[in-house]
Short mmCIF file of C-alpha atoms and ligand atoms in Angstrom, two decimals:
data_model
loop_
_atom_site.label_atom_id
_atom_site.label_comp_id
_atom_site.label_asym_id
_atom_site.label_seq_id
_atom_site.Cartn_x
_atom_site.Cartn_y
_atom_site.Cartn_z
CA UNK A 1 50.10 5.62 -5.06
CA UNK A 2 53.57 6.04 -6.47
CA UNK A 3 54.57 8.90 -8.73
CA UNK A 4 54.12 7.20 -12.11
CA UNK A 5 50.64 5.99 -11.10
CA UNK A 6 49.71 9.47 -9.81
CA UNK A 7 50.97 10.97 -13.09
CA UNK A 8 48.55 8.81 -15.07
CA UNK A 9 45.51 8.72 -12.79
CA UNK A 10 45.21 11.65 -10.39
CA UNK A 11 42.62 14.27 -11.25
CA UNK A 12 41.83 12.95 -14.71
CA UNK A 13 38.36 11.52 -14.02
CA UNK A 14 36.22 14.57 -14.74
CA UNK A 15 33.48 13.24 -17.04
CA UNK A 16 30.47 11.91 -15.18
CA UNK A 17 28.20 12.40 -18.25
CA UNK A 18 29.84 9.85 -20.54
CA UNK A 19 32.62 8.31 -18.43
CA UNK A 20 35.40 9.18 -20.84
CA UNK A 21 38.65 7.65 -19.63
CA UNK A 22 40.70 10.62 -20.73
CA UNK A 23 39.77 14.07 -19.38
CA UNK A 24 37.67 16.01 -21.92
CA UNK A 25 38.77 19.47 -23.06
CA UNK A 26 36.10 21.73 -21.60
CA UNK A 27 36.67 24.43 -24.18
CA UNK A 28 34.16 26.89 -22.81
CA UNK A 29 34.43 30.31 -21.24
CA UNK A 30 31.25 29.97 -19.17
CA UNK A 31 28.93 27.38 -17.58
CA UNK A 32 25.12 27.18 -17.49
CA UNK A 33 23.48 27.64 -14.07
CA UNK A 34 20.86 25.01 -13.12
CA UNK A 35 18.94 27.66 -11.22
CA UNK A 36 19.60 31.02 -9.63
CA UNK A 37 22.61 30.53 -7.38
CA UNK A 38 22.98 26.86 -8.41
CA UNK A 39 25.64 25.45 -10.70
CA UNK A 40 27.78 22.32 -10.90
CA UNK A 41 30.80 23.92 -9.27
CA UNK A 42 31.99 25.95 -12.25
CA UNK A 43 30.75 29.33 -13.42
CA UNK A 44 33.49 30.97 -15.50
CA UNK A 45 36.78 29.62 -16.88
CA UNK A 46 38.99 32.41 -15.54
CA UNK A 47 37.94 31.28 -12.07
CA UNK A 48 38.02 27.52 -12.67
CA UNK A 49 37.63 24.98 -15.46
CA UNK A 50 37.34 21.17 -15.14
CA UNK A 51 40.20 20.42 -17.57
CA UNK A 52 42.48 22.85 -15.77
CA UNK A 53 41.29 21.45 -12.43
CA UNK A 54 42.32 17.95 -13.54
CA UNK A 55 45.84 19.23 -14.26
CA UNK A 56 45.95 21.16 -10.98
CA UNK A 57 44.96 18.11 -8.91
CA UNK A 58 47.54 16.08 -10.79
CA UNK A 59 50.41 18.52 -10.22
CA UNK A 60 49.47 19.07 -6.56
CA UNK A 61 49.59 15.30 -6.01
CA UNK A 62 52.89 14.92 -7.88
CA UNK A 63 54.50 17.56 -5.67
CA UNK A 64 52.76 16.34 -2.50
CA UNK A 65 51.26 19.83 -2.01
CA UNK A 66 47.88 20.98 -0.73
CA UNK A 67 46.84 22.84 -3.84
CA UNK A 68 48.14 23.80 -7.27
CA UNK A 69 47.11 26.34 -9.90
CA UNK A 70 47.93 25.93 -13.57
CA UNK A 71 48.77 29.22 -15.21
CA UNK A 72 49.61 30.56 -18.66
CA UNK A 73 53.43 30.38 -18.52
CA UNK A 74 56.28 29.75 -16.11
CA UNK A 75 56.67 33.51 -15.78
CA UNK A 76 52.98 33.76 -14.90
CA UNK A 77 53.71 31.22 -12.15
CA UNK A 78 56.59 33.33 -10.85
CA UNK A 79 54.49 36.50 -11.00
CA UNK A 80 51.57 34.80 -9.26
CA UNK A 81 53.84 33.52 -6.49
CA UNK A 82 55.30 37.00 -6.01
CA UNK A 83 51.78 38.15 -5.10
CA UNK A 84 52.25 36.35 -1.78
CA UNK A 85 54.56 39.28 -0.93
CA UNK A 86 53.65 42.90 -0.29
CA UNK A 87 54.91 46.32 -1.33
CA UNK A 88 58.30 47.02 0.19
CA UNK A 89 59.07 43.38 1.06
CA UNK A 90 62.61 42.12 0.62
CA UNK A 91 63.49 38.92 -1.20
CA UNK A 92 66.75 37.00 -1.25
CA UNK A 93 67.34 35.33 -4.60
CA UNK A 94 69.95 32.96 -5.90
CA UNK A 95 72.39 34.93 -8.06
CA UNK A 96 72.21 32.56 -11.02
CA UNK A 97 68.46 32.40 -11.39
CA UNK A 98 66.65 32.19 -14.73
CA UNK A 99 67.03 35.50 -16.61
CA UNK A 100 63.27 36.11 -16.73
CA UNK A 101 63.05 35.77 -12.95
CA UNK A 102 65.63 38.53 -12.53
CA UNK A 103 63.70 40.66 -15.04
CA UNK A 104 60.37 40.32 -13.20
CA UNK A 105 62.02 41.00 -9.84
CA UNK A 106 63.67 44.11 -11.31
CA UNK A 107 60.39 45.25 -12.90
CA UNK A 108 58.38 44.60 -9.74
CA UNK A 109 61.07 46.44 -7.81
CA UNK A 110 60.47 49.49 -9.99
CA UNK A 111 56.67 49.25 -9.94
CA UNK A 112 55.85 47.85 -6.49
CA UNK A 113 58.96 48.61 -4.47
CA UNK A 114 60.06 45.00 -3.99
CA UNK A 115 63.68 44.80 -2.94
CA UNK A 116 65.86 41.89 -4.01
CA UNK A 117 69.34 40.89 -2.89
CA UNK A 118 71.14 38.37 -5.08
CA UNK A 119 73.53 36.06 -3.29
CA UNK A 120 75.40 32.88 -3.90
CA UNK A 121 72.95 30.68 -1.97
CA UNK A 122 75.55 27.94 -1.59
CA UNK A 123 77.18 30.32 0.89
CA UNK A 124 74.83 30.20 3.88
CA UNK A 125 76.75 32.93 5.72
CA UNK A 126 76.20 35.23 2.75
CA UNK A 127 72.51 34.32 2.86
CA UNK A 128 72.29 35.07 6.58
CA UNK A 129 74.02 38.42 6.21
CA UNK A 130 71.64 39.42 3.40
CA UNK A 131 68.62 39.08 5.72
CA UNK A 132 66.84 42.31 6.63
CA UNK A 133 63.92 43.20 8.89
CA UNK A 134 61.60 43.10 5.88
CA UNK A 135 62.91 39.87 4.30
CA UNK A 136 59.75 37.92 3.43
CA UNK A 137 60.91 35.45 0.81
CA UNK A 138 63.78 33.26 -0.36
CA UNK A 139 63.82 32.48 -4.10
CA UNK A 140 65.58 29.16 -4.61
CA UNK A 141 66.37 27.68 -8.00
CA UNK A 142 68.32 24.43 -7.98
CA UNK A 143 69.96 23.22 -10.15
CA UNK A 144 70.54 26.72 -11.45
CA UNK A 145 70.19 27.85 -15.02
CA UNK A 146 72.57 27.53 -16.92
CA UNK A 147 75.42 26.62 -14.54
CA UNK A 148 73.63 23.79 -12.75
CA UNK A 149 74.83 24.85 -9.33
CA UNK A 150 73.17 22.96 -6.50
CA UNK A 151 71.96 24.69 -3.37
CA UNK A 152 70.66 23.18 -0.16
CA UNK A 153 66.88 23.55 -0.04
CA UNK A 154 66.57 22.14 3.49
CA UNK A 155 69.11 24.58 4.96
CA UNK A 156 67.71 27.56 3.08
CA UNK A 157 64.09 26.78 3.99
CA UNK A 158 65.12 26.47 7.65
CA UNK A 159 66.81 29.89 7.56
CA UNK A 160 63.77 31.37 5.79
CA UNK A 161 61.46 29.98 8.46
CA UNK A 162 63.63 31.30 11.31
CA UNK A 163 62.85 34.73 9.88
CA UNK A 164 59.17 34.01 9.05
CA UNK A 165 59.91 34.25 5.34
CA UNK A 166 58.49 31.98 2.64
CA UNK A 167 60.77 29.53 0.83
CA UNK A 168 59.93 29.52 -2.89
CA UNK A 169 61.50 26.80 -5.03
CA UNK A 170 61.56 26.78 -8.83
CA UNK A 171 61.45 23.03 -9.52
CA UNK A 172 61.36 23.32 -13.31
CA UNK A 173 64.69 21.64 -14.03
CA UNK A 174 64.19 18.48 -11.98
CA UNK A 175 60.41 18.04 -11.71
CA UNK A 176 58.81 16.18 -8.79
CA UNK A 177 60.30 12.97 -10.16
CA UNK A 178 63.83 14.08 -9.30
CA UNK A 179 63.32 16.56 -6.47
CA UNK A 180 60.69 16.93 -3.73
CA UNK A 181 61.00 20.48 -2.35
CA UNK A 182 58.08 20.18 0.09
CA UNK A 183 59.82 17.27 1.83
CA UNK A 184 62.79 19.62 2.29
CA UNK A 185 60.75 22.44 3.82
CA UNK A 186 59.67 24.57 0.83
CA UNK A 187 56.42 26.54 1.12
CA UNK A 188 55.75 27.34 -2.53
CA UNK A 189 56.88 25.49 -5.64
CA UNK A 190 56.76 27.03 -9.07
CA UNK A 191 57.15 25.35 -12.44
CA UNK A 192 57.51 26.29 -16.00
CA UNK A 193 55.40 23.36 -17.25
CA UNK A 194 56.57 24.44 -20.71
CA UNK A 195 59.62 22.30 -19.93
CA UNK A 196 59.75 18.74 -18.61
CA UNK A 197 56.22 18.46 -17.18
CA UNK A 198 54.67 18.97 -20.60
CA UNK A 199 57.80 17.66 -22.24
CA UNK A 200 56.89 18.01 -25.91
CA UNK A 201 57.73 21.67 -26.70
CA UNK A 202 54.22 22.34 -27.94
CA UNK A 203 52.78 24.49 -25.17
CA UNK A 204 53.80 27.21 -22.71
CA UNK A 205 52.52 26.85 -19.18
CA UNK A 206 53.26 27.22 -15.53
CA UNK A 207 52.16 26.00 -12.13
CA UNK A 208 52.21 27.25 -8.56
CA UNK A 209 51.89 24.67 -5.79
CA UNK A 210 51.45 25.51 -2.12
CA UNK A 211 51.82 23.48 1.02
CA UNK A 212 50.51 25.84 3.68
CA UNK A 213 46.78 25.95 4.42
CA UNK A 214 46.79 29.76 4.67
CA UNK A 215 48.12 30.03 1.11
CA UNK A 216 45.47 27.85 -0.56
CA UNK A 217 42.66 30.44 -0.73
CA UNK A 218 45.09 33.25 -1.42
CA UNK A 219 46.47 31.39 -4.41
CA UNK A 220 42.99 30.81 -5.87
CA UNK A 221 42.11 34.46 -5.26
CA UNK A 222 45.29 35.76 -6.92
CA UNK A 223 44.93 33.55 -10.01
CA UNK A 224 41.28 34.54 -10.44
CA UNK A 225 41.98 38.23 -9.79
CA UNK A 226 44.94 38.67 -12.10
CA UNK A 227 43.46 36.26 -14.66
CA UNK A 228 46.51 34.11 -15.42
CA UNK A 229 44.84 30.67 -15.45
CA UNK A 230 45.87 28.31 -18.22
CA UNK A 231 43.52 27.74 -21.17
CA UNK A 232 41.59 24.42 -21.19
CA UNK A 233 43.35 23.16 -24.31
CA UNK A 234 46.84 23.96 -23.05
CA UNK A 235 45.96 22.45 -19.67
CA UNK A 236 44.92 19.27 -21.46
CA UNK A 237 48.21 19.14 -23.38
CA UNK A 238 50.24 19.48 -20.18
CA UNK A 239 48.13 16.80 -18.46
CA UNK A 240 48.75 14.52 -21.46
CA UNK A 241 52.49 15.21 -21.34
CA UNK A 242 52.71 14.44 -17.62
CA UNK A 243 51.49 10.88 -18.18
CA UNK A 244 54.94 9.99 -19.55
CA UNK A 245 56.93 12.15 -17.13
CA UNK A 246 58.69 9.31 -15.34
CA UNK A 247 59.93 7.33 -18.37
CA UNK A 248 60.94 10.57 -20.10
CA UNK A 249 62.91 11.79 -17.08
CA UNK A 250 64.73 8.48 -16.86
CA UNK A 251 65.72 8.68 -20.53
CA UNK A 252 66.69 12.36 -20.33
CA UNK A 253 69.02 11.57 -17.47
CA UNK A 254 70.54 8.47 -19.06
CA UNK A 255 71.32 10.45 -22.22
CA UNK A 256 72.50 13.57 -20.38
CA UNK A 257 74.89 11.56 -18.25
CA UNK A 258 76.38 9.89 -21.34
CA UNK A 259 76.70 13.26 -23.10
CA UNK A 260 78.36 14.82 -20.02
CA UNK A 261 80.83 11.93 -19.79
CA UNK A 262 81.62 12.30 -23.49
CA UNK A 263 82.13 16.08 -23.25
CA UNK A 264 84.25 15.67 -20.14
CA UNK A 265 86.77 13.64 -22.15
CA UNK A 266 86.67 15.79 -25.29
CA UNK A 267 89.89 17.69 -26.13
CA UNK A 268 87.98 20.74 -27.41
CA UNK A 269 85.99 21.10 -24.17
CA UNK A 270 87.28 23.30 -21.37
CA UNK A 271 84.75 22.52 -18.66
CA UNK A 272 81.54 20.55 -18.19
CA UNK A 273 78.75 21.51 -15.79
CA UNK A 274 76.69 18.45 -14.87
CA UNK A 275 75.81 17.56 -11.27
CA UNK A 276 76.08 13.86 -12.10
CA UNK A 277 79.85 14.16 -12.62
CA UNK A 278 81.82 13.48 -9.45
CA UNK A 279 83.98 16.54 -10.29
CA UNK A 280 80.92 18.84 -10.03
CA UNK A 281 81.07 20.91 -6.81
CA UNK A 282 77.42 20.13 -6.05
CA UNK A 283 77.68 16.39 -6.75
CA UNK A 284 77.43 15.16 -3.16
CA UNK A 285 74.59 17.53 -2.28
CA UNK A 286 72.77 16.56 -5.49
CA UNK A 287 73.07 12.89 -4.53
CA UNK A 288 71.51 13.63 -1.12
CA UNK A 289 68.86 16.07 -2.22
CA UNK A 290 67.75 14.70 -5.59
CA UNK A 291 66.62 11.36 -6.91
CA UNK A 292 68.49 11.97 -10.18
CA UNK A 293 70.69 14.54 -11.89
CA UNK A 294 68.32 15.61 -14.68
CA UNK A 295 68.72 16.20 -18.39
CA UNK A 296 70.54 19.53 -18.60
CA UNK A 297 74.26 19.80 -19.37
CA UNK A 298 76.30 22.97 -19.86
CA UNK A 299 79.86 23.20 -21.09
CA UNK A 300 82.56 25.63 -22.20
CA UNK A 301 84.46 25.11 -25.42
CA UNK A 302 88.14 25.95 -25.73
CA UNK A 303 89.03 29.10 -27.64
CA UNK A 304 86.99 32.24 -28.12
CA UNK A 305 83.47 33.16 -29.15
CA UNK A 306 84.19 32.14 -32.76
CA UNK A 307 84.66 28.52 -31.60
CA UNK A 308 81.45 28.74 -29.59
CA UNK A 309 79.58 30.00 -32.65
CA UNK A 310 80.92 27.17 -34.82
CA UNK A 311 79.47 24.61 -32.43
CA UNK A 312 76.15 26.47 -32.13
CA UNK A 313 75.83 26.64 -35.93
CA UNK A 314 76.99 23.12 -36.72
CA UNK A 315 74.93 20.64 -34.73
CA UNK A 316 72.38 18.83 -36.85
CA UNK A 317 70.25 17.06 -34.23
CA UNK A 318 70.66 19.57 -31.39
CA UNK A 319 68.51 22.49 -32.57
CA UNK A 320 69.61 26.04 -31.78
CA UNK A 321 66.63 27.24 -29.76
CA UNK A 322 65.56 28.63 -26.40
CA UNK A 323 63.71 26.46 -23.88
CA UNK A 324 64.43 22.98 -22.55
CA UNK A 325 62.82 19.83 -21.28
CA UNK A 326 61.27 18.60 -24.53
CA UNK A 327 61.82 15.17 -26.04
CA UNK A 328 64.08 16.72 -28.70
CA UNK A 329 67.61 17.95 -27.97
CA UNK A 330 68.26 21.68 -27.98
CA UNK A 331 71.44 23.73 -27.90
CA UNK A 332 71.51 27.29 -26.61
CA UNK A 333 73.87 30.17 -25.91
CA UNK A 334 72.66 31.54 -22.54
CA UNK A 335 74.51 34.85 -22.84
CA UNK A 336 72.73 35.90 -26.03
CA UNK A 337 69.55 33.89 -25.57
CA UNK A 338 67.96 32.79 -22.28
CA UNK A 339 69.98 35.18 -20.12
CA UNK A 340 70.17 38.16 -22.50
CA UNK A 341 67.66 40.07 -20.36
CA UNK A 342 69.73 39.62 -17.19
CA UNK A 343 71.76 42.65 -16.11
CA UNK A 344 75.43 42.54 -17.11
CA UNK A 345 76.44 42.96 -13.47
CA UNK A 346 74.45 39.96 -12.28
CA UNK A 347 75.61 37.79 -15.19
CA UNK A 348 79.21 38.56 -14.21
CA UNK A 349 78.46 37.83 -10.56
CA UNK A 350 76.83 34.53 -11.47
CA UNK A 351 79.72 33.51 -13.76
CA UNK A 352 77.70 33.31 -16.98
CA UNK A 353 80.33 33.92 -19.65
CA UNK A 354 80.27 33.93 -23.45
CA UNK A 355 81.89 30.49 -23.72
CA UNK A 356 79.04 28.64 -22.01
CA UNK A 357 76.80 26.46 -24.14
CA UNK A 358 73.70 24.85 -22.61
CA UNK A 359 72.24 21.57 -23.82
CA UNK A 360 68.78 20.26 -23.15
CA UNK A 361 69.46 16.61 -23.82
CA UNK A 362 66.47 14.92 -25.40
CA UNK A 363 65.47 11.28 -25.61
CA UNK A 364 66.82 10.50 -29.08
CA UNK A 365 69.33 7.65 -29.50
CA UNK A 366 72.28 8.81 -27.45
CA UNK A 367 74.81 7.61 -30.04
CA UNK A 368 73.35 10.05 -32.55
CA UNK A 369 73.55 12.85 -30.00
CA UNK A 370 77.18 12.15 -29.18
CA UNK A 371 78.16 11.88 -32.87
CA UNK A 372 76.39 15.16 -33.54
CA UNK A 373 78.32 16.99 -30.81
CA UNK A 374 81.58 15.34 -31.83
CA UNK A 375 81.36 16.48 -35.45
CA UNK A 376 80.47 20.04 -34.34
CA UNK A 377 83.34 20.20 -31.86
CA UNK A 378 85.85 18.85 -34.40
CA UNK A 379 85.13 21.41 -37.13
C1 PLP B 401 63.98 27.66 -14.40
C2 PLP B 401 62.96 28.43 -15.17
N1 PLP B 401 61.95 29.02 -14.52
C3 PLP B 401 61.01 29.73 -15.15
C4 PLP B 401 61.03 29.87 -16.53
C5 PLP B 401 59.97 30.67 -17.22
O1 PLP B 401 59.07 29.82 -17.90
P1 PLP B 401 58.21 30.22 -19.19
O2 PLP B 401 59.17 30.41 -20.32
O3 PLP B 401 57.28 29.06 -19.36
O4 PLP B 401 57.50 31.49 -18.88
C6 PLP B 401 62.04 29.26 -17.27
C7 PLP B 401 62.08 29.40 -18.73
O5 PLP B 401 63.04 29.04 -19.39
C8 PLP B 401 63.04 28.51 -16.56
O6 PLP B 401 64.05 27.93 -17.21
#
């Protein structure tokens, strides 16, 4: 089956009692045993739940992985995946990762002795020289947030494997529609399903997908042990959102490309970050590695922070809010919002400055989106 068919059909058929076409919400914490030691495969929702299982089978199939777990948030997915490592292990992470990822790596460094080296992962020599005896993981996020830098998953996974380290890929920005990390050598994929997979900004969620047999049982054990599994209702919402993943992603990209082209020509705009533009340094790699360029666009306005604030305060359709990947367009100031938790030093290293504005381009009529940005930039 192709992706759009998988998105609609895989995993959903969970009701043998009444044959409901759509997966029921099994809103229960516990399941009745038929007899001592005999149940229908479920005993307690922290461990497993049929609605969540439907979503997990669906996401695993979309990513082409062996197994997936749906968890409470994207950060829960990151935290769960970090449990594949051990005390004292060293991780190499892209230096412009999501701010929350840096925060959990810093916190886990303090609590569990994880060590992390942040490097520009586009520079493979820098990656190689960051490797230590105890390097056990590579944390890859591409396109990066908010600068949309593209890094080479295939090359990085190969280096990770040379050193018996796991290649983790955060595939939140592109989704399996636009990027297939397992085909490029990744071992673990994480998602914030809060974003494009759910796509309607009405739920927070995450997923961890694995492609190595030895990780399947470990993943189930970790999720059950630390108790991060997603609630049945939220799982159902994400499963519902995924059914329209493909048409949504196509529209996000069409609109984002038009917005990026418009901003690129605008006299008040200093620089546009969109991998679909041929001027973007990662354009050629993005064309090879991805099916499409996605729906995120960042840009810098001319002038100082006061000009940035005027734009942030003046859009009428783009809503000033954190998050991304929903059907509605959002505008955000990474420095004071999504990346506020990131250390000043790392922000500087990654090139996240106060002039950068990030757009999550929704699926409204693109003419309205462009007019909205134009009036805000011309104030
Ligand atoms: C790339 C990326 N990964 C992970 C996360 C964390 O996801 P959540 O907010 O669902 O915990 C985010 C959130 O913005 C993100 O952008």
